[in-house]
């Protein structure tokens, strides 16, 4: 064992808090879970009509699939309702309350939603319909009048990081089943997908559940829906990683609610082959549409011409043709590429719906709070938020948000930044290092794949590869090296360079070797000291 590599990985594990002491399943034995289990069991015994209501995103759909699978195992056919992003919007509304009443539902279980639906749950109550809320979203001022509210933040002795909606439902299932159950591996894998999709911090119980879920997914039968979805996504089932789940599986499940009806994803997860194929079509449409719109946005902002220095503190864009389900993706891309907070809106008559993203230096939901007099609804986290407003207020919102960002951030902070975990020497790069690094997996929120710095290296035989000739391939002192979408840097990459890179495994004809994956580079400058713990910006070679 390479002791340097082992020490490095140990340091990263400590710094990231991956080895915290925790007991598993503390949620299972809480009063809230007991009340929920009791009410659900009564409904099952008395053959009540059970309703399930979720969210349209990946975490929500997966959470609902866990509940549906539970009831199917017990020969119960629940009434399932997922909101349509455009037709229904987020959460319960009066129309859905009527639907549930008309369907004869007497117990409603929510998944990944419900905390913000106090009025609707109260209306359900007046119709004699009980609600069990399972959710992980912000605790509201007015608690929903549910018979049980299963929420990690309400459980005594339970500490952050909290699981996602699917993680919460999984804990409820454990309490309902009282021991291992048929199809448990599939359920663990499904919960894992929801957790990764919702970007929960992969520490403590979350890390354990995601590890178990990945393990379960790798061993699923090839004909199970989640395994089919993985294969259709072009991934190798037995070695699927958390990164694959984040970038290849979750977006597919999300595509359904973004481009069409989230029920398609639910049906796919429950084994409908036609829905699985439709999901693939929707996913490609989602990719294409996002890329086209982001490209148009880049052009209108002058980002492609290297004019990022003229960008306003906050990037704001609004267009009627932006699909509701994609504005968040556009905002995410723009923020990632520019390092600026962004706000992308679509207009629907007099109403305007906006999605916001922000780099770590700015809390975008707090920003919205300071503009709340202009908004009808808003909510979110530090780096992502959404709001609705009257179209006539859009200009004013933009003006005030731009000012807010200007006041609260340092202009230098508004640029894309890479955080280096450690400096590597070329001789450190080995299969042994890769094996040691694997102890940090699974990667995700709060535990990013480590990024390394290689100082003063030169790229040998650089050339463009790939269908679009946009990837950079070369060697660094004989070591295989690739830089995705960095082909355009070839004319500038002569001479000693500092390289920000990841180390990946390259497999070719059964032969394994480490591969350097360049994320970014700059000309070497020996006078420039890289502080060990601070964020170090590395930009494209200028
Ligand atoms: Mn969620």
Coordinates of C-alpha atoms and ligand atoms in Angstrom, one line a residue:
X1 CA 0.0 0.0 0.0
X2 CA 1.3 3.4 -1.0
X3 CA 1.4 5.1 2.4
X4 CA 1.3 8.6 0.9
X5 CA -2.0 7.8 -0.9
X6 CA -3.4 6.2 2.3
X7 CA -2.5 9.3 4.4
X8 CA -4.1 11.5 1.8
X9 CA -7.3 9.6 1.7
X10 CA -7.4 9.5 5.5
X11 CA -7.0 13.2 5.6
X12 CA -9.8 13.7 3.1
X13 CA -12.1 11.4 5.0
X14 CA -11.5 13.3 8.2
X15 CA -11.8 16.8 6.6
X16 CA -15.1 15.7 5.0
X17 CA -16.5 14.1 8.1
X18 CA -17.1 10.8 6.4
X19 CA -16.4 8.7 9.5
X20 CA -18.8 10.3 12.0
X21 CA -20.3 7.9 14.6
X22 CA -24.0 7.3 14.0
X23 CA -26.5 4.5 14.7
X24 CA -28.5 3.3 11.8
X25 CA -32.3 3.7 11.5
X26 CA -32.9 6.0 14.4
X27 CA -35.9 7.3 12.6
X28 CA -37.7 3.9 12.6
X29 CA -38.5 3.9 16.3
X30 CA -39.8 7.5 16.7
X31 CA -43.3 8.3 17.7
X32 CA -44.1 10.0 14.4
X33 CA -43.2 6.8 12.5
X34 CA -45.2 4.7 15.0
X35 CA -48.3 6.9 14.5
X36 CA -47.9 6.7 10.7
X37 CA -47.5 2.9 10.8
X38 CA -50.5 2.5 13.0
X39 CA -52.8 4.6 10.8
X40 CA -51.6 2.8 7.6
X41 CA -52.1 -0.6 9.2
X42 CA -55.6 0.3 10.2
X43 CA -56.4 1.4 6.6
X44 CA -55.0 -1.9 5.3
X45 CA -57.0 -4.1 7.7
X46 CA -60.2 -2.2 7.1
X47 CA -59.6 -2.2 3.4
X48 CA -59.9 1.6 3.1
X49 CA -59.1 3.2 -0.2
X50 CA -55.6 4.6 0.2
X51 CA -54.3 7.5 -1.8
X52 CA -50.7 8.4 -2.6
X53 CA -49.6 11.9 -3.6
X54 CA -46.0 12.9 -4.5
X55 CA -43.9 15.3 -6.3
X56 CA -43.0 15.5 -10.0
X57 CA -39.2 15.3 -9.6
X58 CA -37.0 12.3 -9.4
X59 CA -37.0 12.1 -5.6
X60 CA -40.8 12.4 -5.5
X61 CA -41.5 9.9 -8.2
X62 CA -39.1 7.4 -6.6
X63 CA -40.6 7.9 -3.2
X64 CA -44.1 7.3 -4.6
X65 CA -42.8 4.1 -6.3
X66 CA -41.6 2.8 -3.0
X67 CA -45.1 3.2 -1.5
X68 CA -46.9 1.8 -4.5
X69 CA -44.6 -1.2 -4.4
X70 CA -45.3 -1.7 -0.7
X71 CA -49.1 -1.8 -1.3
X72 CA -48.8 -4.0 -4.3
X73 CA -46.9 -6.5 -2.2
X74 CA -49.8 -6.5 0.1
X75 CA -52.4 -6.9 -2.7
X76 CA -53.7 -3.3 -2.3
X77 CA -54.2 -1.0 -5.2
X78 CA -53.8 2.6 -4.1
X79 CA -55.1 5.7 -5.8
X80 CA -51.9 7.4 -7.1
X81 CA -51.7 11.0 -8.1
X82 CA -48.6 13.0 -9.2
X83 CA -48.9 16.7 -10.0
X84 CA -48.3 17.9 -13.5
X85 CA -45.7 20.7 -13.4
X86 CA -47.6 23.0 -15.7
X87 CA -51.2 22.0 -15.2
X88 CA -51.0 21.5 -11.4
X89 CA -47.8 23.1 -10.1
X90 CA -46.1 22.0 -7.0
X91 CA -48.0 20.4 -4.1
X92 CA -51.7 19.7 -3.4
X93 CA -54.4 22.1 -4.6
X94 CA -58.2 22.3 -4.2
X95 CA -58.8 20.4 -7.5
X96 CA -56.7 17.4 -6.3
X97 CA -58.5 17.5 -2.9
X98 CA -61.8 17.1 -4.8
X99 CA -60.4 14.3 -7.0
X100 CA -59.3 12.4 -3.9
X101 CA -62.7 12.8 -2.3
X102 CA -64.5 11.7 -5.5
X103 CA -62.2 8.6 -5.7
X104 CA -63.4 7.6 -2.2
X105 CA -59.9 7.9 -0.6
X106 CA -60.0 7.8 3.2
X107 CA -56.3 7.9 3.9
X108 CA -53.8 10.0 1.9
X109 CA -50.1 9.4 2.2
X110 CA -47.8 12.2 0.8
X111 CA -44.3 11.5 -0.4
X112 CA -41.6 14.2 -0.7
X113 CA -44.3 16.9 -0.3
X114 CA -47.1 17.9 2.1
X115 CA -45.3 20.3 4.5
X116 CA -46.5 23.4 2.7
X117 CA -50.1 22.0 2.1
X118 CA -51.8 22.9 5.5
X119 CA -54.9 24.4 3.9
X120 CA -55.5 21.4 1.5
X121 CA -54.8 18.8 4.2
X122 CA -57.2 20.7 6.5
X123 CA -59.8 20.5 3.6
X124 CA -59.2 16.8 3.3
X125 CA -59.9 16.5 7.0
X126 CA -63.3 18.1 6.7
X127 CA -64.2 15.5 4.1
X128 CA -63.1 12.8 6.6
X129 CA -59.9 12.0 4.8
X130 CA -56.8 11.5 7.0
X131 CA -53.4 12.4 5.8
X132 CA -50.0 10.9 6.7
X133 CA -47.3 13.4 5.5
X134 CA -43.8 12.2 4.6
X135 CA -41.6 15.0 3.6
X136 CA -38.2 16.6 4.0
X137 CA -38.9 20.2 2.9
X138 CA -38.8 23.3 5.1
X139 CA -40.9 23.2 8.2
X140 CA -43.6 25.8 7.7
X141 CA -45.1 28.3 10.1
X142 CA -48.5 26.5 9.9
X143 CA -48.0 22.7 10.4
X144 CA -50.3 20.6 8.2
X145 CA -53.1 18.9 10.4
X146 CA -51.9 15.4 9.5
X147 CA -52.5 12.3 11.7
X148 CA -48.7 11.8 11.4
X149 CA -46.0 14.0 10.0
X150 CA -42.9 11.9 9.2
X151 CA -40.2 14.5 8.7
X152 CA -36.5 14.1 9.8
X153 CA -36.4 17.6 11.3
X154 CA -39.3 16.8 13.6
X155 CA -37.8 13.6 15.1
X156 CA -36.1 13.8 18.4
X157 CA -32.5 12.7 18.4
X158 CA -32.3 12.9 14.6
X159 CA -29.6 15.2 13.3
X160 CA -28.7 16.5 9.8
X161 CA -27.8 15.7 7.2
X162 CA -31.4 14.7 6.5
X163 CA -32.5 12.1 4.0
X164 CA -34.5 13.1 0.9
X165 CA -38.2 12.3 0.4
X166 CA -37.4 8.8 -0.9
X167 CA -35.0 8.2 2.1
X168 CA -37.8 9.2 4.5
X169 CA -40.3 6.8 2.8
X170 CA -37.7 4.1 2.9
X171 CA -37.4 4.4 6.7
X172 CA -41.2 4.3 7.0
X173 CA -41.2 1.1 4.9
X174 CA -38.6 -0.4 7.3
X175 CA -41.0 0.2 10.2
X176 CA -44.0 -1.1 8.2
X177 CA -42.3 -4.3 7.1
X178 CA -40.5 -5.1 10.4
X179 CA -37.7 -7.0 8.8
X180 CA -36.3 -7.8 5.4
X181 CA -38.9 -8.0 2.7
X182 CA -39.3 -9.3 -0.9
X183 CA -37.8 -6.8 -3.3
X184 CA -36.0 -5.0 -0.5
X185 CA -32.9 -4.6 -2.8
X186 CA -34.9 -2.8 -5.4
X187 CA -36.3 -0.5 -2.8
X188 CA -32.9 0.3 -1.4
X189 CA -31.7 1.1 -4.9
X190 CA -34.7 3.2 -5.6
X191 CA -34.3 5.2 -2.3
X192 CA -30.6 5.7 -3.3
X193 CA -31.6 7.2 -6.6
X194 CA -33.9 9.7 -4.9
X195 CA -31.2 10.7 -2.4
X196 CA -28.6 11.4 -5.0
X197 CA -31.1 13.2 -7.3
X198 CA -32.0 15.5 -4.4
X199 CA -28.4 16.3 -3.6
X200 CA -28.6 15.4 0.0
X201 CA -25.2 15.4 1.8
X202 CA -23.7 12.0 1.6
X203 CA -22.6 11.7 5.2
X204 CA -23.8 9.7 8.2
X205 CA -26.9 7.7 7.5
X206 CA -27.3 9.2 4.1
X207 CA -23.9 7.9 3.0
X208 CA -24.7 4.4 4.4
X209 CA -28.1 4.2 2.6
X210 CA -26.5 5.4 -0.7
X211 CA -23.7 2.8 -0.3
X212 CA -26.2 0.1 0.3
X213 CA -28.4 1.3 -2.6
X214 CA -25.5 1.3 -5.1
X215 CA -24.5 -2.2 -4.0
X216 CA -28.1 -3.3 -4.4
X217 CA -28.4 -1.8 -7.8
X218 CA -25.3 -3.5 -9.1
X219 CA -26.7 -6.8 -8.1
X220 CA -30.3 -6.4 -9.4
X221 CA -31.7 -8.9 -11.9
X222 CA -31.1 -7.5 -15.4
X223 CA -34.8 -7.6 -16.2
X224 CA -35.9 -5.4 -13.2
X225 CA -37.0 -1.9 -14.2
X226 CA -34.2 0.0 -12.5
X227 CA -31.6 -2.4 -14.1
X228 CA -33.3 -1.9 -17.5
X229 CA -33.2 1.9 -17.0
X230 CA -29.5 1.7 -16.2
X231 CA -28.7 -0.4 -19.3
X232 CA -30.8 1.8 -21.6
X233 CA -28.7 4.7 -20.2
X234 CA -25.7 3.0 -21.6
X235 CA -24.2 2.1 -18.2
X236 CA -22.7 -1.1 -17.0
X237 CA -25.0 -2.4 -14.2
X238 CA -22.4 -4.2 -12.2
X239 CA -20.2 -1.1 -11.8
X240 CA -22.6 1.8 -11.8
X241 CA -21.4 4.7 -9.6
X242 CA -23.1 7.5 -7.7
X243 CA -21.9 9.9 -10.5
X244 CA -23.7 7.7 -13.1
X245 CA -26.8 7.9 -11.0
X246 CA -26.5 11.7 -10.6
X247 CA -25.8 12.4 -14.3
X248 CA -27.4 9.6 -16.2
X249 CA -30.2 7.9 -14.2
X250 CA -31.8 10.7 -12.2
X251 CA -32.0 13.1 -15.2
X252 CA -33.9 10.4 -17.1
X253 CA -36.5 10.0 -14.3
X254 CA -36.7 13.8 -14.0
X255 CA -37.2 14.2 -17.7
X256 CA -40.7 12.8 -17.5
X257 CA -42.0 15.6 -15.2
X258 CA -40.0 18.3 -17.0
X259 CA -41.1 17.5 -20.5
X260 CA -44.4 15.7 -20.0
X261 CA -46.2 13.8 -17.2
X262 CA -44.3 12.4 -14.2
X263 CA -46.6 9.3 -14.3
X264 CA -44.5 8.1 -17.2
X265 CA -41.5 7.8 -15.0
X266 CA -43.5 6.1 -12.3
X267 CA -44.9 3.6 -14.7
X268 CA -41.4 2.9 -16.0
X269 CA -40.1 2.3 -12.4
X270 CA -43.0 -0.1 -11.9
X271 CA -42.0 -2.1 -14.9
X272 CA -43.9 -0.7 -17.9
X273 CA -41.5 -1.3 -20.8
X274 CA -43.2 1.2 -23.1
X275 CA -42.8 3.9 -20.5
X276 CA -39.1 3.0 -20.1
X277 CA -38.6 3.6 -23.8
X278 CA -40.7 6.8 -23.7
X279 CA -38.5 8.0 -20.9
X280 CA -35.5 7.6 -23.1
X281 CA -37.1 9.7 -25.8
X282 CA -38.1 12.4 -23.3
X283 CA -34.6 12.4 -21.9
X284 CA -33.1 13.1 -25.3
X285 CA -35.6 15.8 -26.0
X286 CA -34.8 17.4 -22.6
X287 CA -31.0 17.3 -23.4
X288 CA -31.4 18.8 -26.9
X289 CA -33.8 21.5 -25.8
X290 CA -31.6 22.5 -22.8
X291 CA -28.5 22.6 -25.0
X292 CA -30.2 24.7 -27.7
X293 CA -31.6 27.2 -25.1
X294 CA -28.4 27.4 -23.2
X295 CA -26.5 28.0 -26.4
X296 CA -28.9 30.8 -27.3
X297 CA -28.5 32.2 -23.8
X298 CA -24.7 32.1 -24.0
X299 CA -24.8 34.0 -27.3
X300 CA -27.1 36.7 -26.0
X301 CA -24.9 37.2 -23.0
X302 CA -21.6 37.1 -25.0
X303 CA -20.3 34.2 -22.9
X304 CA -18.9 32.4 -25.9
X305 CA -16.7 35.3 -26.9
X306 CA -14.9 35.3 -23.6
X307 CA -16.8 38.4 -22.5
X308 CA -17.7 37.1 -19.1
X309 CA -16.1 40.2 -17.5
X310 CA -19.0 42.3 -18.8
X311 CA -21.6 40.2 -17.1
X312 CA -23.9 41.8 -14.5
X313 CA -23.6 40.5 -10.9
X314 CA -26.7 38.4 -11.5
X315 CA -27.7 37.0 -14.9
X316 CA -31.4 37.4 -15.6
X317 CA -33.2 36.0 -18.6
X318 CA -36.9 35.6 -19.4
X319 CA -38.6 34.2 -22.5
X320 CA -42.0 32.8 -23.2
X321 CA -40.6 29.9 -25.1
X322 CA -38.6 28.6 -22.1
X323 CA -40.3 25.4 -21.0
X324 CA -41.3 25.4 -17.4
X325 CA -39.4 22.2 -16.7
X326 CA -36.1 23.4 -18.1
X327 CA -35.6 26.9 -16.7
X328 CA -33.8 25.4 -13.6
X329 CA -31.5 23.5 -15.9
X330 CA -30.6 26.6 -17.9
X331 CA -30.0 28.6 -14.8
X332 CA -27.8 25.8 -13.4
X333 CA -25.7 25.7 -16.6
X334 CA -25.2 29.5 -16.7
X335 CA -24.2 29.6 -13.1
X336 CA -21.8 26.7 -13.5
X337 CA -20.2 28.3 -16.6
X338 CA -20.0 31.9 -15.3
X339 CA -19.8 31.6 -11.5
X340 CA -22.6 34.2 -11.3
X341 CA -26.0 33.7 -9.7
X342 CA -28.6 33.4 -12.4
X343 CA -32.4 33.8 -12.6
X344 CA -34.2 32.3 -15.6
X345 CA -38.0 32.8 -16.1
X346 CA -40.8 31.8 -18.3
X347 CA -43.9 33.8 -18.7
X348 CA -47.4 32.3 -18.8
X349 CA -49.9 35.1 -19.4
X350 CA -49.6 37.5 -16.6
X351 CA -47.7 35.0 -14.4
X352 CA -44.0 34.6 -14.4
X353 CA -42.2 31.5 -13.0
X354 CA -38.5 31.8 -12.3
X355 CA -35.8 29.4 -11.3
X356 CA -32.6 30.6 -9.6
X357 CA -29.2 29.1 -9.1
X358 CA -26.2 30.5 -7.2
X359 CA -22.6 29.8 -6.4
X360 CA -21.7 29.2 -2.8
X361 CA -20.8 32.9 -2.2
X362 CA -24.5 34.0 -2.3
X363 CA -27.6 32.7 -0.6
X364 CA -30.2 33.0 -3.3
X365 CA -33.3 32.2 -1.2
X366 CA -32.3 34.9 1.3
X367 CA -32.0 37.2 -1.6
X368 CA -35.5 36.4 -2.7
X369 CA -36.7 36.9 0.9
X370 CA -35.5 40.5 0.7
X371 CA -37.6 40.9 -2.5
X372 CA -40.6 39.0 -1.2
X373 CA -42.9 42.0 -1.6
X374 CA -42.7 41.5 -5.4
X375 CA -43.3 37.7 -5.2
X376 CA -46.4 35.6 -4.9
X377 CA -44.6 32.4 -3.9
X378 CA -41.0 31.5 -3.4
X379 CA -38.9 28.9 -1.7
X380 CA -35.6 27.0 -1.9
X381 CA -32.2 26.5 -0.5
X382 CA -28.9 28.4 -0.5
X383 CA -27.9 27.6 -4.0
X384 CA -31.2 26.9 -5.7
X385 CA -34.6 28.5 -5.5
X386 CA -37.8 29.2 -7.4
X387 CA -40.5 31.9 -7.4
X388 CA -43.6 33.0 -9.1
X389 CA -44.6 36.6 -9.6
X390 CA -46.7 38.9 -11.7
X391 CA -45.0 39.6 -15.0
X392 CA -45.2 43.4 -14.5
X393 CA -42.8 42.9 -11.5
X394 CA -40.1 41.1 -13.4
X395 CA -38.1 44.2 -14.3
X396 CA -38.1 45.4 -10.7
X397 CA -37.2 42.0 -9.4
X398 CA -34.2 41.8 -11.7
X399 CA -33.0 45.3 -10.7
X400 CA -33.3 44.6 -7.0
X401 CA -31.7 41.1 -7.2
X402 CA -28.8 42.5 -9.2
X403 CA -28.3 45.1 -6.6
X404 CA -28.6 42.5 -3.8
X405 CA -25.9 40.3 -5.3
X406 CA -23.7 43.4 -6.0
X407 CA -23.9 44.4 -2.3
X408 CA -23.3 41.0 -0.8
X409 CA -20.6 39.5 -2.9
X410 CA -17.1 40.3 -3.8
X411 CA -16.7 40.8 -7.5
X412 CA -13.7 38.5 -7.5
X413 CA -15.8 35.7 -6.1
X414 CA -18.1 35.8 -9.1
X415 CA -16.1 33.5 -11.4
X416 CA -16.0 29.8 -11.8
X417 CA -13.8 28.2 -9.2
X418 CA -12.3 24.8 -8.7
X419 CA -11.4 23.6 -5.3
X420 CA -8.2 21.6 -5.2
X421 CA -8.0 18.8 -2.6
X422 CA -4.3 18.1 -2.8
X423 CA -1.2 18.5 -4.9
X424 CA 0.0 15.3 -6.6
X425 CA 3.4 14.4 -8.1
X426 CA 3.3 12.5 -11.3
X427 CA 4.9 9.4 -9.7
X428 CA 2.0 9.3 -7.2
X429 CA -0.4 8.4 -10.0
X430 CA -0.9 4.6 -9.9
X431 CA -3.5 1.9 -9.7
X432 CA -2.7 1.7 -6.0
X433 CA -3.7 5.4 -5.6
X434 CA -6.9 4.7 -7.5
X435 CA -7.8 1.7 -5.2
X436 CA -7.1 3.8 -2.2
X437 CA -9.2 6.7 -3.5
X438 CA -12.1 4.4 -3.9
X439 CA -12.5 4.4 -0.1
X440 CA -13.9 7.9 -0.4
X441 CA -16.8 6.8 -2.7
X442 CA -19.7 7.2 -3.2
X443 CA -19.1 10.8 -4.3
X444 CA -21.8 13.4 -4.3
X445 CA -23.0 16.4 -2.3
X446 CA -20.6 17.2 0.5
X447 CA -18.2 14.6 -0.8
X448 CA -17.0 15.6 -4.3
X449 CA -14.6 13.4 -6.3
X450 CA -11.2 14.8 -5.3
X451 CA -9.5 17.3 -7.5
X452 CA -5.8 17.3 -7.7
X453 CA -3.1 19.8 -8.8
X454 CA -0.2 18.8 -11.0
X455 CA 2.4 21.5 -11.2
X456 CA 4.8 22.3 -14.0
X457 CA 3.9 19.5 -16.4
X458 CA 3.8 19.5 -20.2
X459 CA 1.3 18.0 -22.5
X460 CA 2.9 15.6 -25.0
X461 CA 1.4 15.0 -28.5
X462 CA -1.9 16.9 -27.8
X463 CA -4.6 16.3 -30.4
X464 CA -8.4 16.6 -30.7
X465 CA -10.5 13.5 -30.5
X466 CA -14.2 12.6 -30.4
X467 CA -17.0 12.8 -32.9
X468 CA -17.1 16.6 -32.7
X469 CA -13.3 16.8 -32.3
X470 CA -13.7 18.8 -29.1
X471 CA -11.9 16.6 -26.6
X472 CA -8.2 17.0 -25.8
X473 CA -6.1 13.9 -25.7
X474 CA -2.4 13.7 -24.9
X475 CA 0.1 12.1 -22.6
X476 CA 1.9 13.6 -19.6
X477 CA 5.3 11.9 -19.2
X478 CA 3.8 8.8 -20.7
X479 CA 0.6 8.9 -18.7
X480 CA -2.6 8.7 -20.6
X481 CA -4.5 12.0 -20.3
X482 CA -7.8 13.4 -21.5
X483 CA -9.6 16.7 -21.2
X484 CA -13.3 16.6 -22.1
X485 CA -14.4 19.7 -24.2
X486 CA -10.9 21.2 -23.8
X487 CA -9.8 20.6 -27.4
X488 CA -9.9 24.4 -28.1
X489 CA -7.0 24.9 -25.7
X490 CA -4.5 23.0 -27.8
X491 CA -3.1 26.1 -29.5
X492 CA -2.3 27.5 -26.1
X493 CA -1.0 24.5 -24.2
X494 CA 2.7 24.6 -25.0
X495 CA 5.1 25.1 -22.1
X496 CA 4.9 24.2 -18.4
X497 CA 1.3 24.1 -17.1
X498 CA -0.5 23.6 -13.8
X499 CA -3.2 21.1 -14.3
X500 CA -6.4 20.6 -12.2
X501 CA -7.4 17.0 -12.7
X502 CA -9.2 13.9 -11.5
X503 CA -7.6 10.5 -11.7
X504 CA -9.8 7.9 -13.4
X505 CA -9.5 4.2 -14.3
X506 CA -8.9 3.5 -18.0
X507 CA -9.7 0.1 -19.3
X508 CA -8.8 -1.0 -22.7
X509 CA -8.8 -4.6 -23.9
X510 CA -8.7 -5.9 -20.4
X511 CA -5.7 -3.7 -19.5
X512 CA -6.2 -1.3 -16.7
X513 CA -4.2 1.9 -16.1
X514 CA -4.8 5.3 -14.4
X515 CA -5.9 8.1 -16.6
X516 CA -5.4 11.8 -15.9
X517 CA -8.7 13.7 -16.6
X518 CA -7.9 17.4 -17.0
X519 CA -10.6 19.7 -15.6
X520 CA -8.7 23.0 -16.2
X521 CA -5.2 24.4 -16.6
X522 CA -3.1 27.5 -16.5
X523 CA 0.4 28.5 -17.3
X524 CA 2.8 27.6 -14.5
X525 CA 4.0 30.4 -12.3
X526 CA 6.4 29.4 -9.7
X527 CA 5.8 32.6 -7.7
X528 CA 2.2 31.8 -7.3
X529 CA 1.7 29.9 -4.0
X530 CA -1.4 27.8 -3.7
X531 CA -2.9 28.0 -0.2
X532 CA -3.6 24.5 1.1
X533 CA -7.1 25.0 2.5
X534 CA -8.5 27.9 0.5
X535 CA -10.4 27.7 -2.7
X536 CA -8.0 28.2 -5.5
X537 CA -9.3 29.5 -8.8
X538 CA -7.7 27.8 -11.8
X539 CA -8.9 29.2 -15.1
X540 CA -8.4 28.3 -18.7
X541 CA -5.1 29.2 -20.0
X542 CA -5.1 32.8 -21.1
Ligands
LIG1 MN1 -37.3 15.7 -2.4

